[in-house]
């Protein structure tokens, strides 16, 4: 039989947790995009014979969920997308968690994110991130803590080379310019480190510019252009693409 004091203590803990549980929020999202670009690069770059091949139109299904622990600022989530840049793999599954708070008039967000590619671990990557938002601007930095960065060093496939400390800096702008219409723009910079840098892979800049229309009830349509520079090194995957995406938040 449970001790009376123990039962009382558990009851107090349960009552204290009720406000947090009551305000906890689970949201989900699903989307269909004409082309999935990650940091300016196409995610459909493998042809049927294993050669590098990229298409301007390569639809991807995407979706995930977020769970916020009440008003504590803590959250966890998962996001997924169909991809085609690793042999034997057709999906990217991201797991993340972090903490949001406000200080000095700025909205802060710190956390960790791991990218998983079932069927081919060569792309698996883990990053720590920190972001600050002020008005329509958000500045975010992601720092690689895994041994490899999306397979660029080949550590996960046994090369013995590492991509740790590779960083990504992104400045994003989002502002409603008319009822239900939001202008979105972003510029990012990838800085390769460790053995990736020594291999001569150049740092590069990516960009995005588009407009999103909110139909209400969580339905939105986005249209824009996304791409990156250094096409002479990375090839077609860095080409500018017209991106159209329909999404639904539940």
CSV table of C-alpha atoms in Angstrom, one decimal, residues 33-46 52-59 206-211 222-229 231 234-245:
chain,number,residue,atom,x,y,z
A,33,UNK,CA,6.1,21.5,-52.7
A,34,UNK,CA,7.2,21.6,-56.3
A,35,UNK,CA,10.8,21.2,-55.3
A,36,UNK,CA,12.5,20.7,-51.9
A,37,UNK,CA,15.5,23.0,-51.5
A,38,UNK,CA,17.6,22.8,-48.3
A,39,UNK,CA,20.0,25.7,-47.8
A,40,UNK,CA,19.7,26.5,-51.5
A,41,UNK,CA,20.4,23.0,-52.8
A,42,UNK,CA,18.0,20.6,-54.5
A,43,UNK,CA,17.3,17.4,-52.5
A,44,UNK,CA,16.6,15.3,-55.6
A,45,UNK,CA,20.1,15.1,-57.1
A,46,UNK,CA,20.5,11.3,-57.7
A,52,UNK,CA,24.1,13.4,-60.1
A,53,UNK,CA,20.9,14.7,-61.7
A,54,UNK,CA,18.7,17.5,-60.6
A,55,UNK,CA,15.3,18.6,-61.9
A,56,UNK,CA,13.5,21.9,-61.7
A,57,UNK,CA,10.2,20.1,-60.9
A,58,UNK,CA,10.5,17.4,-58.4
A,59,UNK,CA,7.4,17.4,-56.0
A,206,UNK,CA,21.9,30.8,-50.6
A,207,UNK,CA,18.8,33.0,-51.0
A,208,UNK,CA,15.0,32.9,-51.1
A,209,UNK,CA,12.4,35.4,-52.1
A,210,UNK,CA,8.7,34.8,-52.2
A,211,UNK,CA,5.1,35.6,-51.2
A,222,UNK,CA,3.7,30.0,-51.2
A,223,UNK,CA,5.4,31.0,-54.4
A,224,UNK,CA,8.9,32.2,-54.8
A,225,UNK,CA,12.5,31.7,-56.0
A,226,UNK,CA,15.2,29.8,-54.2
A,227,UNK,CA,18.8,29.1,-55.1
A,228,UNK,CA,22.5,29.5,-54.3
A,229,UNK,CA,25.8,30.7,-55.8
A,231,UNK,CA,27.1,26.8,-59.3
A,234,UNK,CA,28.0,22.4,-57.0
A,235,UNK,CA,26.3,22.2,-60.4
A,236,UNK,CA,22.6,22.2,-61.0
A,237,UNK,CA,21.6,21.6,-57.4
A,238,UNK,CA,22.4,25.2,-56.7
A,239,UNK,CA,20.4,26.6,-59.6
A,240,UNK,CA,17.6,29.1,-58.9
A,241,UNK,CA,14.2,27.3,-58.9
A,242,UNK,CA,10.6,28.5,-58.9
A,243,UNK,CA,9.1,27.0,-55.8
A,244,UNK,CA,5.3,26.6,-55.2
A,245,UNK,CA,4.1,25.1,-52.0
